[in-house]
Short mmCIF file of C-alpha atoms in Angstrom, two decimals:
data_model
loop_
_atom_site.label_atom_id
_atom_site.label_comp_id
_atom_site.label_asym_id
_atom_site.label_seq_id
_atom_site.Cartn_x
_atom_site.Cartn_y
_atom_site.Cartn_z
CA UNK A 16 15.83 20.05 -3.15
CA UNK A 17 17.67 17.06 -1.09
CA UNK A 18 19.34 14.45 -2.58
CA UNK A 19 16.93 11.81 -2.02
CA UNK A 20 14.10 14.61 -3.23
CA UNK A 21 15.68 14.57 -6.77
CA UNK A 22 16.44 10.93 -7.05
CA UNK A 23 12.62 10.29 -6.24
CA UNK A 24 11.29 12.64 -8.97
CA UNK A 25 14.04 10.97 -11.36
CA UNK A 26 13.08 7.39 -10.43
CA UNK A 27 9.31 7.67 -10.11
CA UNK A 28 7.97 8.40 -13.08
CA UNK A 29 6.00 5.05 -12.64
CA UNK A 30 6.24 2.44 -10.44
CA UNK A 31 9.51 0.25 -10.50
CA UNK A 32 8.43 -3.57 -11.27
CA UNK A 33 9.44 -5.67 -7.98
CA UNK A 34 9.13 -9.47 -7.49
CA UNK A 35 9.05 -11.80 -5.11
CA UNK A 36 7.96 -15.45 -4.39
CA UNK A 37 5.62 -16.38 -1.50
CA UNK A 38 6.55 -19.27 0.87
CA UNK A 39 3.50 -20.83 -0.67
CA UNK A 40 5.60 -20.83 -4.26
CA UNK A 41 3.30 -17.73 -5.19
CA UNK A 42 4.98 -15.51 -8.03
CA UNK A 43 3.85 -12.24 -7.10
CA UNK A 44 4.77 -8.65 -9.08
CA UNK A 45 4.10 -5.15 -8.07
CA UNK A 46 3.98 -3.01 -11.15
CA UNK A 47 2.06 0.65 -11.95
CA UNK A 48 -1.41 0.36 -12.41
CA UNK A 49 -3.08 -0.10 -15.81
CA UNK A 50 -6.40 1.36 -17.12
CA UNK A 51 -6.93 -2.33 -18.34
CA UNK A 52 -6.93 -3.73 -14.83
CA UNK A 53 -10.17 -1.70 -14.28
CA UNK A 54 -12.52 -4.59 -14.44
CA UNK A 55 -10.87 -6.91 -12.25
CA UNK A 56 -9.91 -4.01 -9.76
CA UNK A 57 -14.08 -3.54 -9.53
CA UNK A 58 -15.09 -7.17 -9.41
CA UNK A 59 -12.24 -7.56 -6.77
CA UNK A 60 -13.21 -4.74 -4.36
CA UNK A 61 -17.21 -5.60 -5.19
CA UNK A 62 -16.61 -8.86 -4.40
CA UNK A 63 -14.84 -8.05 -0.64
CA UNK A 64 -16.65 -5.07 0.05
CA UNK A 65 -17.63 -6.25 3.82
CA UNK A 66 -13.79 -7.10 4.57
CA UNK A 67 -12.57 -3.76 3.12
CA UNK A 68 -15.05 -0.83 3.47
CA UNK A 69 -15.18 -1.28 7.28
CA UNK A 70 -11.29 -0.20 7.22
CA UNK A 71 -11.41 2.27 3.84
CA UNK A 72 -11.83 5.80 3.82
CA UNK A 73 -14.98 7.15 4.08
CA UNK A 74 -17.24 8.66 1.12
CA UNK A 75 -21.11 9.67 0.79
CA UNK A 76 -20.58 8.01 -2.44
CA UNK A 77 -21.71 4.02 -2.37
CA UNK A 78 -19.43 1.23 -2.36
CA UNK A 79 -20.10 0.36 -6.03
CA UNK A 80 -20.23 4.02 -7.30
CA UNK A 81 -16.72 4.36 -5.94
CA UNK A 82 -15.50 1.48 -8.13
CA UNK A 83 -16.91 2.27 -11.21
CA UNK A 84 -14.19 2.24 -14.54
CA UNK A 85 -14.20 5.95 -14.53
CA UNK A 86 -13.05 6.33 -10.83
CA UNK A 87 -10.31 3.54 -11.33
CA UNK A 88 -8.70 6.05 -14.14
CA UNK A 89 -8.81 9.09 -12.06
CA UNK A 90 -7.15 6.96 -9.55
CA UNK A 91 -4.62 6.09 -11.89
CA UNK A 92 -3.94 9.10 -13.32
CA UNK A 93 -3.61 10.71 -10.04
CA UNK A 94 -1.01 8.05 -9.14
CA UNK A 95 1.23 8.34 -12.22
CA UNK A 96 1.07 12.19 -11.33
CA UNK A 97 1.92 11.75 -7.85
CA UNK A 98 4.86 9.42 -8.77
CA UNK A 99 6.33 11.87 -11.46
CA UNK A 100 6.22 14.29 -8.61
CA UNK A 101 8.28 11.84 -5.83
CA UNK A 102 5.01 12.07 -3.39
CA UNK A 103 4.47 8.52 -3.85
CA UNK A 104 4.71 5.12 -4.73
CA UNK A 105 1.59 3.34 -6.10
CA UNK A 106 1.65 -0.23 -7.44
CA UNK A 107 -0.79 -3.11 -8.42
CA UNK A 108 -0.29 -6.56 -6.42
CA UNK A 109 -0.21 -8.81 -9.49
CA UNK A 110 -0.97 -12.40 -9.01
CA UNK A 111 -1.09 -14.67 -12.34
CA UNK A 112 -1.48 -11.65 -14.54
CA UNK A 113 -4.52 -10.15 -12.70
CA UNK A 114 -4.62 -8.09 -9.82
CA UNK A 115 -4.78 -9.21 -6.36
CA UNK A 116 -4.69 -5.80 -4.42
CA UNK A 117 -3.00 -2.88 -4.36
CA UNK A 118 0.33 -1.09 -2.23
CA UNK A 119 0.15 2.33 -1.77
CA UNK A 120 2.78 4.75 -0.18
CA UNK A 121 3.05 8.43 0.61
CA UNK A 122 6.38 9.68 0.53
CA UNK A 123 7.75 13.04 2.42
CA UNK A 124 11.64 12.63 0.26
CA UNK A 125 12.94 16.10 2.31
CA UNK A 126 12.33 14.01 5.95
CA UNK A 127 13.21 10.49 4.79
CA UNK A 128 10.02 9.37 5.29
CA UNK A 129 6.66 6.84 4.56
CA UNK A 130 3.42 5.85 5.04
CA UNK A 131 1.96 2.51 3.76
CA UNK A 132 -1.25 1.26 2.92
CA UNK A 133 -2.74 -1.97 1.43
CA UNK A 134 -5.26 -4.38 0.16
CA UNK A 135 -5.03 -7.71 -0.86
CA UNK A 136 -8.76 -9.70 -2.42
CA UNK A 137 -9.79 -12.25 0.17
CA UNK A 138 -8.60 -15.02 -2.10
CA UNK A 139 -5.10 -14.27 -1.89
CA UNK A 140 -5.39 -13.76 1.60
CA UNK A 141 -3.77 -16.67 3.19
CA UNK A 142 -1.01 -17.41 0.38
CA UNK A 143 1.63 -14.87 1.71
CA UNK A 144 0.84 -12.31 -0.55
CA UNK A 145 0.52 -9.59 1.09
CA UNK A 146 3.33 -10.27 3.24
CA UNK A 147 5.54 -10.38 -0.11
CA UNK A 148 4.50 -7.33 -1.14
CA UNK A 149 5.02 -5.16 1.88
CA UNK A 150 8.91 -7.06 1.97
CA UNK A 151 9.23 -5.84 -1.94
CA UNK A 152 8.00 -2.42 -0.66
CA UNK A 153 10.47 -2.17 2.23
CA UNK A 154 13.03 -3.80 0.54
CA UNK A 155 12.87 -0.33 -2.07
CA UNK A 156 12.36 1.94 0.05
CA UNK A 157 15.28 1.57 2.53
CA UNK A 158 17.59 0.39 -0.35
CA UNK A 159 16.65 1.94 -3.62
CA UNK A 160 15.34 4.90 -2.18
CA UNK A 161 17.16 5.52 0.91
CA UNK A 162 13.91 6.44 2.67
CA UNK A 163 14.76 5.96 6.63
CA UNK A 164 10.98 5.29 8.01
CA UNK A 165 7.93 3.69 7.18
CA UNK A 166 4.34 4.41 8.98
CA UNK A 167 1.55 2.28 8.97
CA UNK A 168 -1.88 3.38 10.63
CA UNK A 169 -3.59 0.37 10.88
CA UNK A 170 -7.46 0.98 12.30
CA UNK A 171 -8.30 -0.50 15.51
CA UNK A 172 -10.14 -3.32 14.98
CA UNK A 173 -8.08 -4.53 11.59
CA UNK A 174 -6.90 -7.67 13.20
CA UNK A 175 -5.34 -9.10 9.81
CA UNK A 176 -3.32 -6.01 9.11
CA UNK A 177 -1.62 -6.17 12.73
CA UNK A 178 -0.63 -9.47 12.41
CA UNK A 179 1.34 -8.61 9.38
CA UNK A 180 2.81 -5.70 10.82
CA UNK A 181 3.60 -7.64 13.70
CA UNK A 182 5.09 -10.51 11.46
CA UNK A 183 6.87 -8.15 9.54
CA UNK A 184 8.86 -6.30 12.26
CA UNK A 185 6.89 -3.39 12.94
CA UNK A 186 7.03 -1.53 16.08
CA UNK A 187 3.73 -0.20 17.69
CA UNK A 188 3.99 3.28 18.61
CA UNK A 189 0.87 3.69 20.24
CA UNK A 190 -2.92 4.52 19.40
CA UNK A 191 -3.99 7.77 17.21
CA UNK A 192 -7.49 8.60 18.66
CA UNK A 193 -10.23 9.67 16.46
CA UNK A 194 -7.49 9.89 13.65
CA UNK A 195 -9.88 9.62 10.20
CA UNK A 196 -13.22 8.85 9.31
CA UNK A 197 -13.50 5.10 7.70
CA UNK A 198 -16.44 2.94 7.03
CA UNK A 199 -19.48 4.95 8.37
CA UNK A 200 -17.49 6.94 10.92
CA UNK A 201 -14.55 8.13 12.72
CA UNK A 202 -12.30 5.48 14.10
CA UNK A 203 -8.89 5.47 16.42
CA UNK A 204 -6.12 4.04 14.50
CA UNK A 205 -2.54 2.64 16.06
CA UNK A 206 0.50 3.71 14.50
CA UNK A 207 2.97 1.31 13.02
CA UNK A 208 6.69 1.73 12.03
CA UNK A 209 9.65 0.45 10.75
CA UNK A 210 12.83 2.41 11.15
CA UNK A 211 15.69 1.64 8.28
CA UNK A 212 18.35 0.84 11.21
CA UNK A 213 16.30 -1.95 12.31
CA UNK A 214 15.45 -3.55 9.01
CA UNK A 215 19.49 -3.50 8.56
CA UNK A 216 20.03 -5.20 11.63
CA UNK A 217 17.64 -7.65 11.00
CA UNK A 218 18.37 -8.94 7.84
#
C-alpha cells in the first residue's frame, strides 16, 4: 500500500473535527456523524425534500421511508466503516449544535484522488455555509491528506451547486451524459474539479 493509502487508514478512523467561520460570522463544524443527530437529520431532509430529491440518488423506496432513524444508523455505520478503511471521508455540517447538512467524499488513496458531494437544509442556504464547508474539506484534503484531485458531478440542472463550484475555483470539465439515475430518472451530470496545484497557487 502507498504512502498516502496507509496514512488514510491511520487517520480515518472517524472524521477529523474542522472549523471554520462564514463571512456571515457563522461558526460552522464538520465532525463524524452521530446516531443522536437522527431526528434532526429526518426533519431536515423531510422538511427540503422538493430542493433535494430532484438531485439525490434514486430509490423505489419513498422519500420519508429513506429517512427513517433506522436508515440514518446504517448510514452511519457504513460511514465509520468506510473511514476506518481510507475509502472515505463522511462528516455532519454542524451549525449551533444541530446539523445543517452533510459532506461526503469518496476517496481512491492509491491515485491521489476525490469525489465530493453535499447538502446543506434550505435555511442555511444563503449564510455561507456550504461554501465553508467545502473550503474545510479542500483545505484537508490537499494538506492533511495529500490527496491531489477533487471531482464534483454536479447534475444538470443544480443551479445552486454550480455556483459554488464556480465560486470556489472549480474547473468544468465537461458534461457526463446519462451518468446516474436521480430523482425519478436518469440525468446528465457535468464534471467538476479542483486540481491540488491550483488550490496552491491560489491561495
Amino acid at each position: 500500500m502507498s504512502e498516502l493509502g496507509v496514512r488514510l487508514r491511520r487517520v480515518l478512523g472517524a472524521a477529523p473535527t474542522l472549523t471554520g467561520v462564514t463571512d456571515h460570522g457563522v461558526a460552522v463544524m464538520m465532525r463524524t456523524p452521530r446516531f443522536s443527530d437522527a431526528d434532526t437529520w429526518r426533519e431536515v431532509r423531510l422538511a427540503d425534500q422538493a430542493l433535494i430529491e430532484p438531485f439525490w440518488d434514486h430509490s423505489t423506496l419513498s422519500w420519508a421511508e429513506r429517512h427513517t432513524r433506522r436508515a440514518w444508523i446504517r448510514e452511519c455505520v457504513s460511514a465509520r466503516m468506510r473511514m476506518r478503511a481510507g475509502g472515505g471521508l463522511h462528516t455532519v455540517i454542524d451549525v449551533d449544535g444541530r446539523l445543517a447538512g452533510q459532506c461526503d467524499v469518496w476517496l481512491d488513496g492509491f491515485h491521489g484522488r476525490s469525489e465530493l458531494g453535499l447538502w446543506v437544509g434550505s435555511r442555511h442556504a444563503r449564510a455561507g455555509v456550504g461554501t465553508t464547508a467545502i473550503r474545510l474539506a479542500i483545505g484537508h484534503l490537499f494538506g492533511e491528506l495529500g490527496i491531489e484531485r477533487i471531482a464534483a458531478p454536479i447534475a444538470v440542472g443544480n443551479s445552486a451547486t454550480v455556483k459554488l463550484a464556480q465560486r470556489l475555483g472549480f474547473t468544468r470539465e465537461g458534461v457526463m451524459r446519462n451518468y446516474m439515475r436521480v430523482g425519478d430518472g436518469r440525468r446528465d451530470h457535468e464534471l467538476w474539479s479542483l486540481v491540488r496545484d491550483d488550490w496552491v497557487s491560489a491561495r
